[in-house]
XYZ file of C-alpha atoms in Angstrom:
74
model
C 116.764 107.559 114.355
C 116.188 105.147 117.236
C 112.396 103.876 118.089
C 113.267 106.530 121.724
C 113.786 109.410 119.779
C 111.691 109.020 117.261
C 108.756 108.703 120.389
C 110.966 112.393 121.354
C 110.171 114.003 118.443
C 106.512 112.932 117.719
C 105.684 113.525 121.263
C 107.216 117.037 120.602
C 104.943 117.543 118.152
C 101.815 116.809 119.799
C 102.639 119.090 122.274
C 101.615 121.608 120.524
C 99.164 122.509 117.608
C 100.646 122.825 114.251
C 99.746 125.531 111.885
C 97.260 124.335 109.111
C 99.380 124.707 106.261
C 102.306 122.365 108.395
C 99.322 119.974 108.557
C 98.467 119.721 105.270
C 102.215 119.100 104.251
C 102.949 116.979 106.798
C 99.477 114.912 104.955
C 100.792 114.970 101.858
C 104.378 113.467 102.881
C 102.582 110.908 104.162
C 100.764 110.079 101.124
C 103.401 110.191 98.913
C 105.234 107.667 100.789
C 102.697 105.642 101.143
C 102.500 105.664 97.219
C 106.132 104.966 97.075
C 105.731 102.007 99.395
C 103.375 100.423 97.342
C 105.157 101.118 93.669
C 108.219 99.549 95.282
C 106.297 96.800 96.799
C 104.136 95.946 93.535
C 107.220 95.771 91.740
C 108.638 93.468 94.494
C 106.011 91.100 93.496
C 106.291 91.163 90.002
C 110.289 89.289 90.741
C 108.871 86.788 93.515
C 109.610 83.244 91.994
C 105.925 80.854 91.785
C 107.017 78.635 94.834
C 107.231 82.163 96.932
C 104.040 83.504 95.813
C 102.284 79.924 96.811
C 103.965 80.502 100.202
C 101.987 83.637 100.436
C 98.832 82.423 99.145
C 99.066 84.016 95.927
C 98.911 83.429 92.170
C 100.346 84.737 89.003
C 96.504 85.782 88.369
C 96.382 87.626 91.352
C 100.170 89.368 90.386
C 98.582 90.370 87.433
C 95.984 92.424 88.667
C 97.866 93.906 91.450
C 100.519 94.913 89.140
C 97.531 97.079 87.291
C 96.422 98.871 89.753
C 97.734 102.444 89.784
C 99.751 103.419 92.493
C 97.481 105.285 94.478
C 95.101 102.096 94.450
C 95.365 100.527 97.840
Protein backbone atom coordinates (compact mmCIF):
# COMPACT_ATOMS: atom_id res chain seq x y z
CA UNK A 1 0.00 0.00 0.00
CA UNK A 2 1.53 3.33 -1.02
CA UNK A 3 2.12 6.24 1.79
CA UNK A 4 -1.25 8.10 -0.70
CA UNK A 5 -3.47 5.44 -0.09
CA UNK A 6 -2.70 4.49 2.97
CA UNK A 7 -3.51 8.61 3.93
CA UNK A 8 -7.05 7.32 1.65
CA UNK A 9 -7.96 4.86 3.84
CA UNK A 10 -7.16 6.34 7.34
CA UNK A 11 -8.71 9.52 6.29
CA UNK A 12 -11.75 7.26 5.40
CA UNK A 13 -11.88 6.21 8.61
CA UNK A 14 -11.94 9.30 10.47
CA UNK A 15 -14.66 10.33 8.59
CA UNK A 16 -16.75 8.69 10.42
CA UNK A 17 -17.16 7.23 14.03
CA UNK A 18 -16.46 3.64 14.44
CA UNK A 19 -18.57 1.38 16.49
CA UNK A 20 -17.01 0.63 19.99
CA UNK A 21 -16.41 -2.87 19.60
CA UNK A 22 -14.37 -1.90 15.93
CA UNK A 23 -12.44 0.35 18.36
CA UNK A 24 -11.47 -1.88 20.74
CA UNK A 25 -10.20 -4.39 17.99
CA UNK A 26 -8.71 -2.06 16.02
CA UNK A 27 -6.65 -1.33 19.88
CA UNK A 28 -5.79 -4.55 20.30
CA UNK A 29 -4.20 -5.05 16.64
CA UNK A 30 -2.26 -2.41 17.47
CA UNK A 31 -0.90 -3.81 20.54
CA UNK A 32 -0.16 -6.96 19.38
CA UNK A 33 2.00 -5.62 16.78
CA UNK A 34 3.58 -3.53 18.73
CA UNK A 35 4.52 -6.69 20.87
CA UNK A 36 5.63 -8.40 17.78
CA UNK A 37 7.85 -5.47 16.88
CA UNK A 38 9.62 -5.58 19.90
CA UNK A 39 10.07 -9.69 20.22
CA UNK A 40 11.52 -9.42 16.72
CA UNK A 41 13.57 -6.48 17.53
CA UNK A 42 14.97 -7.89 21.01
CA UNK A 43 15.93 -10.84 19.24
CA UNK A 44 17.61 -8.62 16.57
CA UNK A 45 19.85 -7.52 19.27
CA UNK A 46 20.69 -10.56 20.78
CA UNK A 47 22.76 -11.40 16.90
CA UNK A 48 24.31 -7.72 16.66
CA UNK A 49 28.18 -8.38 16.68
CA UNK A 50 30.12 -6.10 19.90
CA UNK A 51 31.61 -3.50 17.36
CA UNK A 52 27.72 -2.83 16.22
CA UNK A 53 26.35 -2.56 19.58
CA UNK A 54 29.35 0.10 20.50
CA UNK A 55 28.13 1.93 17.36
CA UNK A 56 24.83 2.24 19.04
CA UNK A 57 25.97 3.04 22.38
CA UNK A 58 25.27 -0.17 23.84
CA UNK A 59 26.76 -3.04 25.84
CA UNK A 60 26.46 -6.73 26.23
CA UNK A 61 25.18 -5.65 29.90
CA UNK A 62 22.64 -3.63 28.57
CA UNK A 63 21.64 -6.76 25.83
CA UNK A 64 21.23 -8.70 28.71
CA UNK A 65 18.66 -6.97 30.40
CA UNK A 66 16.75 -5.99 27.42
CA UNK A 67 16.66 -9.47 26.32
CA UNK A 68 14.70 -10.13 29.89
CA UNK A 69 12.24 -8.04 29.67
CA UNK A 70 8.94 -9.63 28.62
CA UNK A 71 7.55 -8.64 25.55
CA UNK A 72 5.00 -6.40 26.57
CA UNK A 73 7.81 -4.38 28.55
CA UNK A 74 8.50 -1.28 26.58
Amino acid sequence: MTHDQTHTALGYLSARPLPPLTVVALRMVVLVAKWEERRQTRKALKHLEAHLLEDVGLSRGDVSRELNRRFWQQ
